[in-house]
Short mmCIF file of C-alpha atoms and ligand atoms in Angstrom, two decimals:
data_model
loop_
_atom_site.label_atom_id
_atom_site.label_comp_id
_atom_site.label_asym_id
_atom_site.label_seq_id
_atom_site.Cartn_x
_atom_site.Cartn_y
_atom_site.Cartn_z
CA UNK A 1 0.00 0.00 0.00
CA UNK A 2 1.25 3.50 -0.78
CA UNK A 3 1.88 5.69 2.28
CA UNK A 4 -0.44 8.72 2.24
CA UNK A 5 1.34 11.98 1.45
CA UNK A 6 0.64 14.89 3.79
CA UNK A 7 1.04 18.60 3.10
CA UNK A 8 4.13 18.51 5.34
CA UNK A 9 5.56 15.79 3.10
CA UNK A 10 4.86 17.88 0.01
CA UNK A 11 6.66 20.93 1.38
CA UNK A 12 9.56 18.81 2.63
CA UNK A 13 9.94 17.11 -0.75
CA UNK A 14 9.77 20.43 -2.59
CA UNK A 15 12.44 21.85 -0.26
CA UNK A 16 14.69 18.82 -0.76
CA UNK A 17 14.24 18.99 -4.51
CA UNK A 18 14.99 22.71 -4.48
CA UNK A 19 18.25 22.30 -2.63
CA UNK A 20 19.29 19.45 -4.92
CA UNK A 21 18.34 21.48 -8.02
CA UNK A 22 20.34 24.45 -6.69
CA UNK A 23 23.43 22.30 -6.25
CA UNK A 24 23.10 20.71 -9.69
CA UNK A 25 22.99 21.81 -13.31
CA UNK A 26 20.38 20.86 -15.87
CA UNK A 27 21.93 20.25 -19.27
CA UNK A 28 18.66 19.11 -20.85
CA UNK A 29 18.44 21.15 -24.07
CA UNK A 30 14.64 21.40 -24.04
CA UNK A 31 14.49 23.04 -20.62
CA UNK A 32 15.68 26.30 -19.17
CA UNK A 33 15.32 28.36 -16.02
CA UNK A 34 13.74 31.77 -15.59
CA UNK A 35 14.02 34.64 -13.14
CA UNK A 36 12.20 34.77 -9.82
CA UNK A 37 10.25 37.89 -10.74
CA UNK A 38 8.96 36.29 -13.96
CA UNK A 39 7.57 33.46 -11.84
CA UNK A 40 5.74 35.83 -9.48
CA UNK A 41 2.43 35.86 -11.43
CA UNK A 42 2.23 32.06 -11.07
CA UNK A 43 1.77 32.42 -7.33
CA UNK A 44 -0.84 35.17 -7.51
CA UNK A 45 -4.43 35.70 -8.57
CA UNK A 46 -3.91 35.69 -12.41
CA UNK A 47 -2.97 32.02 -12.15
CA UNK A 48 -6.68 31.27 -11.63
CA UNK A 49 -8.07 33.54 -14.34
CA UNK A 50 -9.20 33.26 -17.93
CA UNK A 51 -8.40 36.15 -20.23
CA UNK A 52 -10.09 36.43 -23.63
CA UNK A 53 -10.92 40.10 -24.21
CA UNK A 54 -7.84 41.21 -26.09
CA UNK A 55 -9.67 44.14 -27.68
CA UNK A 56 -10.88 45.44 -24.28
CA UNK A 57 -14.41 45.66 -25.69
CA UNK A 58 -16.77 46.64 -22.86
CA UNK A 59 -19.30 43.97 -23.89
CA UNK A 60 -16.74 41.18 -23.84
CA UNK A 61 -15.62 41.11 -20.23
CA UNK A 62 -17.51 37.87 -19.60
CA UNK A 63 -14.55 36.79 -17.47
CA UNK A 64 -13.56 39.79 -15.38
CA UNK A 65 -10.57 38.42 -13.49
CA UNK A 66 -8.13 39.41 -16.23
CA UNK A 67 -9.55 42.90 -16.71
CA UNK A 68 -7.15 44.81 -14.50
CA UNK A 69 -4.09 43.01 -15.90
CA UNK A 70 -5.09 43.08 -19.57
CA UNK A 71 -2.35 45.58 -20.33
CA UNK A 72 0.32 43.17 -19.11
CA UNK A 73 -0.54 40.84 -21.97
CA UNK A 74 -1.48 43.42 -24.57
CA UNK A 75 1.08 46.15 -23.77
CA UNK A 76 3.97 44.05 -22.48
CA UNK A 77 4.05 40.46 -23.78
CA UNK A 78 2.54 41.05 -27.22
CA UNK A 79 4.53 44.17 -28.24
CA UNK A 80 7.81 42.68 -27.00
CA UNK A 81 7.20 39.57 -29.08
CA UNK A 82 6.39 41.75 -32.07
CA UNK A 83 9.59 43.71 -31.52
CA UNK A 84 11.99 40.83 -30.80
CA UNK A 85 10.36 38.46 -33.31
CA UNK A 86 9.96 41.17 -35.95
CA UNK A 87 6.38 40.15 -36.69
CA UNK A 88 3.27 42.24 -36.81
CA UNK A 89 0.94 39.51 -35.57
CA UNK A 90 1.46 37.21 -32.61
CA UNK A 91 -0.60 34.60 -30.83
CA UNK A 92 0.35 33.96 -27.21
CA UNK A 93 -2.35 31.31 -26.74
CA UNK A 94 -0.45 28.01 -27.22
CA UNK A 95 0.48 26.20 -24.03
CA UNK A 96 3.57 24.45 -25.40
CA UNK A 97 5.41 23.74 -28.64
CA UNK A 98 3.32 20.67 -29.31
CA UNK A 99 0.14 22.64 -28.71
CA UNK A 100 1.37 25.31 -31.15
CA UNK A 101 2.06 22.52 -33.66
CA UNK A 102 -1.54 21.30 -33.34
CA UNK A 103 -2.80 24.86 -33.76
CA UNK A 104 -0.70 25.57 -36.86
CA UNK A 105 -1.47 22.23 -38.53
CA UNK A 106 -5.18 22.75 -37.86
CA UNK A 107 -5.15 26.38 -39.00
CA UNK A 108 -2.85 26.16 -42.03
CA UNK A 109 -2.72 22.48 -42.98
CA UNK A 110 -5.94 22.56 -45.00
CA UNK A 111 -8.99 20.36 -44.70
CA UNK A 112 -8.95 16.57 -44.33
CA UNK A 113 -7.16 14.95 -47.26
CA UNK A 114 -4.77 17.89 -47.74
CA UNK A 115 -1.06 17.15 -47.73
CA UNK A 116 1.56 18.60 -45.40
CA UNK A 117 5.27 18.10 -45.88
CA UNK A 118 7.51 17.93 -42.86
CA UNK A 119 11.05 16.82 -42.00
CA UNK A 120 11.72 13.09 -41.68
CA UNK A 121 12.58 12.13 -38.07
CA UNK A 122 15.87 10.61 -39.38
CA UNK A 123 16.78 14.13 -40.48
CA UNK A 124 15.77 15.75 -37.19
CA UNK A 125 11.99 16.25 -37.60
CA UNK A 126 9.90 16.08 -34.43
CA UNK A 127 8.59 12.62 -33.62
CA UNK A 128 4.98 13.81 -33.15
CA UNK A 129 4.38 15.94 -36.25
CA UNK A 130 3.32 13.20 -38.67
CA UNK A 131 1.11 11.43 -36.15
CA UNK A 132 -0.57 14.68 -35.12
CA UNK A 133 -1.14 15.70 -38.76
CA UNK A 134 -2.67 12.31 -39.59
CA UNK A 135 -5.02 12.60 -36.61
CA UNK A 136 -6.25 15.86 -38.19
CA UNK A 137 -6.97 13.95 -41.41
CA UNK A 138 -3.93 15.27 -43.25
CA UNK A 139 -1.63 13.28 -45.52
CA UNK A 140 2.06 13.47 -44.67
CA UNK A 141 5.17 13.44 -46.84
CA UNK A 142 8.75 13.91 -45.68
CA UNK A 143 11.65 16.11 -46.66
CA UNK A 144 14.78 13.97 -46.55
CA UNK A 145 18.52 14.28 -46.90
CA UNK A 146 21.59 12.20 -47.53
CA UNK A 147 23.00 12.65 -44.01
CA UNK A 148 21.52 13.31 -40.58
CA UNK A 149 22.12 17.07 -40.86
CA UNK A 150 21.23 17.65 -44.52
CA UNK A 151 18.09 18.31 -46.52
CA UNK A 152 18.18 17.39 -50.18
CA UNK A 153 16.60 20.35 -51.98
CA UNK A 154 16.41 18.50 -55.30
CA UNK A 155 14.39 15.77 -53.64
CA UNK A 156 12.31 18.53 -51.99
CA UNK A 157 11.62 20.18 -55.38
CA UNK A 158 10.45 16.89 -56.94
CA UNK A 159 8.31 16.01 -53.95
CA UNK A 160 6.69 19.43 -53.72
CA UNK A 161 5.89 19.54 -57.45
CA UNK A 162 4.35 16.08 -57.22
CA UNK A 163 2.24 16.35 -54.03
CA UNK A 164 1.51 20.13 -54.04
CA UNK A 165 1.15 20.36 -50.26
CA UNK A 166 -0.93 22.96 -48.46
CA UNK A 167 1.83 23.49 -45.95
CA UNK A 168 5.52 22.78 -45.44
CA UNK A 169 5.96 22.45 -41.67
CA UNK A 170 9.67 22.76 -40.79
CA UNK A 171 9.98 20.94 -37.47
CA UNK A 172 13.67 20.48 -36.70
CA UNK A 173 13.85 19.08 -33.19
CA UNK A 174 16.82 16.73 -32.89
CA UNK A 175 18.92 19.33 -34.56
CA UNK A 176 22.52 20.48 -34.52
CA UNK A 177 22.43 22.72 -37.60
CA UNK A 178 19.50 24.83 -38.82
CA UNK A 179 17.89 24.26 -42.20
CA UNK A 180 18.71 26.99 -44.73
CA UNK A 181 15.20 28.46 -44.62
CA UNK A 182 15.80 30.93 -47.49
CA UNK A 183 16.81 28.15 -49.90
CA UNK A 184 13.94 25.94 -48.77
CA UNK A 185 11.44 28.77 -49.21
CA UNK A 186 12.83 29.48 -52.71
CA UNK A 187 12.42 25.78 -53.55
CA UNK A 188 8.82 25.78 -52.29
CA UNK A 189 7.92 28.98 -54.18
CA UNK A 190 9.38 27.58 -57.42
CA UNK A 191 8.00 24.04 -57.16
CA UNK A 192 4.66 24.54 -55.47
CA UNK A 193 3.40 28.14 -55.60
CA UNK A 194 0.72 28.79 -53.00
CA UNK A 195 2.17 26.36 -50.47
CA UNK A 196 2.76 28.00 -47.08
CA UNK A 197 6.02 27.56 -45.18
CA UNK A 198 5.86 27.44 -41.38
CA UNK A 199 9.03 27.17 -39.27
CA UNK A 200 8.63 25.61 -35.82
CA UNK A 201 11.76 26.89 -34.08
CA UNK A 202 10.81 25.47 -30.68
CA UNK A 203 14.36 24.49 -29.77
CA UNK A 204 15.94 27.61 -31.21
CA UNK A 205 13.42 30.29 -30.28
CA UNK A 206 15.73 32.12 -27.84
CA UNK A 207 18.51 32.05 -30.43
CA UNK A 208 16.13 33.59 -32.99
CA UNK A 209 14.83 36.28 -30.58
CA UNK A 210 18.40 37.04 -29.50
CA UNK A 211 19.61 37.36 -33.10
CA UNK A 212 22.12 34.48 -32.88
CA UNK A 213 20.06 32.68 -35.55
CA UNK A 214 18.50 34.29 -38.57
CA UNK A 215 14.80 34.99 -38.12
CA UNK A 216 12.91 32.57 -40.44
CA UNK A 217 10.43 35.36 -41.24
CA UNK A 218 13.32 37.41 -42.67
CA UNK A 219 14.19 34.34 -44.76
CA UNK A 220 10.73 34.30 -46.32
CA UNK A 221 8.82 31.85 -44.08
CA UNK A 222 5.13 32.69 -43.82
CA UNK A 223 4.91 31.98 -40.11
CA UNK A 224 7.06 31.01 -37.13
CA UNK A 225 6.39 29.37 -33.80
CA UNK A 226 8.47 28.38 -30.80
CA UNK A 227 8.41 27.12 -27.27
CA UNK A 228 9.34 29.80 -24.76
CA UNK A 229 11.25 27.56 -22.35
CA UNK A 230 14.11 25.92 -24.25
CA UNK A 231 16.72 28.36 -25.52
CA UNK A 232 14.45 31.18 -24.36
CA UNK A 233 14.53 31.45 -20.55
CA UNK A 234 10.80 31.80 -19.99
CA UNK A 235 7.69 29.94 -18.85
CA UNK A 236 6.53 26.64 -20.36
CA UNK A 237 4.42 27.99 -23.21
CA UNK A 238 4.66 28.74 -26.94
CA UNK A 239 3.81 31.47 -29.42
CA UNK A 240 3.00 31.85 -33.13
CA UNK A 241 4.22 34.84 -35.16
CA UNK A 242 3.51 36.04 -38.69
CA UNK A 243 3.70 39.19 -40.81
CA UNK A 244 0.68 38.08 -42.82
CA UNK A 245 -2.74 39.32 -41.62
CA UNK A 246 -4.62 36.52 -43.43
CA UNK A 247 -2.52 33.82 -41.75
CA UNK A 248 -2.99 35.52 -38.39
CA UNK A 249 -6.73 35.49 -38.99
CA UNK A 250 -6.71 31.74 -39.71
CA UNK A 251 -4.70 31.07 -36.53
CA UNK A 252 -7.13 33.19 -34.47
CA UNK A 253 -10.21 31.50 -35.90
CA UNK A 254 -8.73 28.09 -35.05
CA UNK A 255 -7.24 28.77 -31.63
CA UNK A 256 -10.61 29.56 -30.05
CA UNK A 257 -11.58 25.93 -30.60
CA UNK A 258 -8.31 24.33 -29.50
CA UNK A 259 -7.26 26.38 -26.46
CA UNK A 260 -9.50 27.83 -23.78
CA UNK A 261 -7.27 28.96 -20.93
CA UNK A 262 -3.91 30.02 -22.33
CA UNK A 263 -2.50 30.19 -18.77
CA UNK A 264 -2.76 33.91 -18.22
CA UNK A 265 -0.18 34.00 -15.41
CA UNK A 266 2.40 32.30 -17.66
CA UNK A 267 1.63 34.82 -20.40
CA UNK A 268 2.41 37.64 -17.97
CA UNK A 269 5.54 35.77 -16.84
CA UNK A 270 6.53 35.55 -20.51
CA UNK A 271 6.19 39.32 -20.82
CA UNK A 272 8.52 39.82 -17.83
CA UNK A 273 11.00 37.30 -19.27
CA UNK A 274 10.92 39.11 -22.65
CA UNK A 275 11.53 42.45 -20.96
CA UNK A 276 14.52 41.02 -19.09
CA UNK A 277 15.76 39.38 -22.30
CA UNK A 278 15.61 42.66 -24.21
CA UNK A 279 17.03 44.87 -21.46
CA UNK A 280 19.40 42.54 -19.57
CA UNK A 281 21.58 40.99 -22.24
CA UNK A 282 19.36 38.55 -24.17
CA UNK A 283 21.30 38.87 -27.45
CA UNK A 284 24.62 38.37 -25.61
CA UNK A 285 23.10 35.34 -23.87
CA UNK A 286 22.00 33.85 -27.21
CA UNK A 287 25.47 34.36 -28.72
CA UNK A 288 27.11 32.89 -25.61
CA UNK A 289 24.95 29.74 -25.84
CA UNK A 290 26.25 29.03 -29.34
CA UNK A 291 29.89 29.81 -28.47
CA UNK A 292 29.72 27.73 -25.26
CA UNK A 293 28.14 24.78 -27.07
CA UNK A 294 30.81 24.59 -29.75
CA UNK A 295 33.55 25.04 -27.15
CA UNK A 296 32.07 22.40 -24.86
CA UNK A 297 31.91 19.96 -27.78
CA UNK A 298 35.65 20.42 -28.29
CA UNK A 299 36.40 20.17 -24.55
CA UNK A 300 34.51 16.87 -24.29
CA UNK A 301 36.16 15.55 -27.43
CA UNK A 302 39.58 16.38 -25.94
CA UNK A 303 38.56 14.41 -22.84
CA UNK A 304 37.80 11.22 -24.76
CA UNK A 305 34.05 11.54 -25.30
CA UNK A 306 32.77 10.93 -28.82
CA UNK A 307 30.79 14.01 -29.89
CA UNK A 308 28.66 13.90 -33.07
CA UNK A 309 29.40 16.17 -36.05
CA UNK A 310 33.02 16.89 -35.09
CA UNK A 311 33.79 17.61 -38.74
CA UNK A 312 31.24 20.42 -38.70
CA UNK A 313 32.25 21.99 -35.38
CA UNK A 314 29.84 19.84 -33.32
CA UNK A 315 26.83 22.18 -33.40
CA UNK A 316 25.54 25.53 -34.62
CA UNK A 317 23.05 25.86 -31.78
CA UNK A 318 22.68 24.70 -28.17
CA UNK A 319 22.57 20.88 -28.52
CA UNK A 320 25.42 18.36 -28.46
CA UNK A 321 24.98 14.62 -29.04
CA UNK A 322 27.39 12.25 -27.36
CA UNK A 323 28.01 8.71 -28.53
CA UNK A 324 29.15 7.35 -25.16
CA UNK A 325 28.33 3.85 -26.40
CA UNK A 326 31.31 4.22 -28.77
CA UNK A 327 33.41 5.06 -25.68
CA UNK A 328 32.25 1.91 -23.90
CA UNK A 329 29.63 3.50 -21.64
CA UNK A 330 25.94 2.84 -22.32
CA UNK A 331 24.05 6.20 -22.51
CA UNK A 332 21.72 5.22 -19.64
CA UNK A 333 24.76 4.43 -17.45
CA UNK A 334 26.41 7.70 -18.49
CA UNK A 335 23.24 9.57 -17.56
CA UNK A 336 23.06 7.79 -14.17
CA UNK A 337 26.67 8.67 -13.41
CA UNK A 338 26.16 12.27 -14.45
CA UNK A 339 23.01 12.47 -12.34
CA UNK A 340 24.96 11.26 -9.31
CA UNK A 341 27.44 14.07 -10.02
CA UNK A 342 24.64 16.68 -10.11
CA UNK A 343 24.35 16.92 -13.91
CA UNK A 344 21.04 16.15 -15.64
CA UNK A 345 21.16 15.02 -19.27
CA UNK A 346 18.92 13.17 -21.72
CA UNK A 347 19.64 9.66 -22.87
CA UNK A 348 17.53 8.67 -25.83
CA UNK A 349 17.10 6.75 -29.06
CA UNK A 350 16.25 8.51 -32.31
CA UNK A 351 19.13 10.96 -32.59
CA UNK A 352 19.80 11.21 -36.34
CA UNK A 353 22.85 9.20 -37.32
CA UNK A 354 22.82 7.10 -34.13
CA UNK A 355 22.16 3.37 -34.39
CA UNK A 356 21.20 3.01 -30.72
CA UNK A 357 20.80 5.46 -27.88
CA UNK A 358 22.88 8.59 -27.36
CA UNK A 359 23.31 11.29 -24.71
CA UNK A 360 21.81 14.68 -25.60
CA UNK A 361 22.91 17.82 -23.76
CA UNK A 362 22.45 21.58 -24.11
CA UNK A 363 24.49 24.54 -22.92
CA UNK A 364 21.45 26.84 -22.74
CA UNK A 365 20.73 26.47 -19.03
CA UNK A 366 24.36 26.35 -17.79
CA UNK A 367 24.88 29.59 -19.73
CA UNK A 368 21.77 31.10 -18.15
CA UNK A 369 23.15 30.09 -14.75
CA UNK A 370 26.19 32.23 -15.52
CA UNK A 371 28.85 29.68 -16.49
CA UNK A 372 31.52 31.20 -18.73
CA UNK A 373 35.27 31.16 -19.39
CA UNK A 374 37.16 28.62 -17.26
CA UNK A 375 33.89 27.34 -15.75
CA UNK A 376 33.38 25.41 -18.97
CA UNK A 377 36.74 23.69 -18.59
CA UNK A 378 35.84 22.71 -15.02
CA UNK A 379 32.41 21.51 -16.19
CA UNK A 380 34.01 19.43 -18.96
CA UNK A 381 36.49 17.92 -16.46
CA UNK A 382 33.64 16.96 -14.11
CA UNK A 383 31.49 15.71 -16.99
CA UNK A 384 34.19 13.44 -18.44
CA UNK A 385 35.23 12.14 -15.00
CA UNK A 386 31.59 11.26 -14.28
CA UNK A 387 31.04 9.48 -17.62
CA UNK A 388 34.27 7.51 -17.29
CA UNK A 389 33.68 6.95 -13.57
CA UNK A 390 37.22 8.02 -12.65
CA UNK A 391 36.39 10.14 -9.55
CA UNK A 392 33.91 9.73 -6.67
CA UNK A 393 30.51 11.15 -7.60
CA UNK A 394 30.17 13.00 -4.28
CA UNK A 395 33.32 15.01 -4.98
CA UNK A 396 32.15 15.72 -8.51
CA UNK A 397 28.77 16.87 -7.18
CA UNK A 398 30.53 19.31 -4.82
CA UNK A 399 32.43 20.74 -7.78
CA UNK A 400 29.17 21.18 -9.72
CA UNK A 401 27.62 22.89 -6.68
CA UNK A 402 30.57 25.31 -6.65
CA UNK A 403 29.86 26.15 -10.31
CA UNK A 404 26.27 26.95 -9.35
CA UNK A 405 27.49 29.88 -7.25
CA UNK A 406 27.97 31.92 -10.44
CA UNK A 407 25.57 34.81 -10.91
CA UNK A 408 22.98 34.44 -13.63
CA UNK A 409 23.24 36.18 -16.96
CA UNK A 410 22.05 39.78 -16.78
CA UNK A 411 21.93 42.03 -13.74
CA UNK A 412 20.56 40.54 -10.54
CA UNK A 413 18.12 42.74 -8.67
CA UNK A 414 19.52 44.45 -5.57
CA UNK A 415 18.29 42.51 -2.51
CA UNK A 416 17.23 45.75 -0.79
CA UNK A 417 15.26 47.11 -3.75
CA UNK A 418 11.64 48.14 -3.11
CA UNK A 419 10.64 45.94 -6.08
CA UNK A 420 11.99 42.84 -4.37
CA UNK A 421 10.45 43.79 -1.03
CA UNK A 422 7.02 44.17 -2.62
CA UNK A 423 7.42 40.88 -4.52
CA UNK A 424 8.48 39.06 -1.34
CA UNK A 425 5.50 40.48 0.55
CA UNK A 426 3.17 39.26 -2.22
CA UNK A 427 4.69 35.77 -2.06
CA UNK A 428 4.40 35.65 1.72
CA UNK A 429 0.80 36.78 1.51
CA UNK A 430 -0.06 34.21 -1.15
CA UNK A 431 1.41 31.43 0.97
CA UNK A 432 -0.57 32.53 4.02
CA UNK A 433 -3.75 31.41 2.25
CA UNK A 434 -2.57 27.82 2.84
CA UNK A 435 -4.94 26.16 5.32
CA UNK A 436 -3.62 23.92 8.10
CA UNK A 437 -5.32 21.00 6.37
CA UNK A 438 -6.76 21.36 2.89
CA UNK A 439 -10.07 23.21 2.57
CA UNK A 440 -11.43 20.21 0.74
CA UNK A 441 -10.59 17.89 3.63
CA UNK A 442 -12.24 20.29 6.08
CA UNK A 443 -15.35 20.50 3.93
CA UNK A 444 -15.57 16.70 3.80
CA UNK A 445 -15.11 16.44 7.57
CA UNK A 446 -17.80 19.03 8.43
C1 PLP B 501 10.07 21.39 -33.52
C2 PLP B 501 9.39 21.11 -32.19
N1 PLP B 501 8.07 21.29 -32.08
C3 PLP B 501 7.42 21.03 -30.94
C4 PLP B 501 8.09 20.59 -29.83
C5 PLP B 501 7.33 20.33 -28.57
O1 PLP B 501 7.56 21.40 -27.70
P1 PLP B 501 6.98 21.39 -26.20
O2 PLP B 501 7.79 20.43 -25.44
O3 PLP B 501 7.11 22.82 -25.77
O4 PLP B 501 5.53 20.96 -26.31
C6 PLP B 501 9.46 20.40 -29.89
C7 PLP B 501 10.18 19.89 -28.74
O5 PLP B 501 11.29 19.47 -28.77
C8 PLP B 501 10.14 20.68 -31.10
O6 PLP B 501 11.46 20.51 -31.21
#
């Protein structure tokens, strides 16, 4: 029988997890951290509220809880996304990258029986795209390439001319090098005029907003989406951007039937994270991610770990793929050893070019946590010692904890600032609503 969990247990477990997380480093490329102040809305009243009335029409405040904070979405989050994403129209309704994928396929994929073209998983396409599209009644064809990091544009031209898809959905997920969007768009325009091109930059969204990657909209894509919690240090959510009013209209007409609550508090948190990104070094952060990733690939290689795509400089983004199997350590074992040393990484099958499993890491969160310069050499030393099991994990974990004492990217708020005092008071107040036992349990007992 499972032991019942009490509220005391919950708080104790959260505290234990917090101290472990603060001593460790997450190197999972699809996750990131965010600032304390951007998490504040999640603890407060907007977390419970729906918000639909973007136009502030007096007759449309059917849900009034978002009324006072409307401007935080409409005058903070939305304009910052327009500015950083260089797009006139944005939707902040998707809850995650996969949810944005469903929205875009439903809005732009055409009716049942239409064809969408996406990237083959062997070439880095997301595992869910084809299945999701088929569930919407769409036919699916794949862009392919000779190697794990290539797309064959001649094959693309033939395919597009033959199947005349409604939409090309560019869904690089297991990806070390970005598709040349401009060349792909030119191929689509020449081979299948009228076909829309959507780029799902979920993994690379922070790199796009920070200018380290070219913006797919500048390259001619019709629309762009991305998760806001991978290379962008924001809440778990996603957004869709376009410069085309007709596409925006189709997204809006569809989203009302796919998403009700868009998690208003997260949307406000996203606005805060965007403000910090713009004003506290976001572009430098994005550039540092790329530089750190390439450097870390070399440092691991020098320490006897097989890193994919060495001939191409390991990576153009934030991910690195490690073939520890080739070094005699099964990826699951490598991940266990790294975990014991305070480092969290993915082990997984399906990395393009890998026959079995591999280890996938990202330098996005370590960079957000402030690691730079010689820290990367220390991290690589710890990482390699953990994988090869050459030093006690407890000592390695202490060295990782020492790396965590770096300050985060961007300025940290002064601990005596009135802003922090007010935020702390709000948190304390929110926590005081916690009953001694849950309200539900009391209601049942009475
Ligand atoms: C291209 C692409 N689309 C969608 C997703 C799903 O994103 P999320 O985990 O935010 O739902 C991913 C995640 O890796 C992705 O790479």
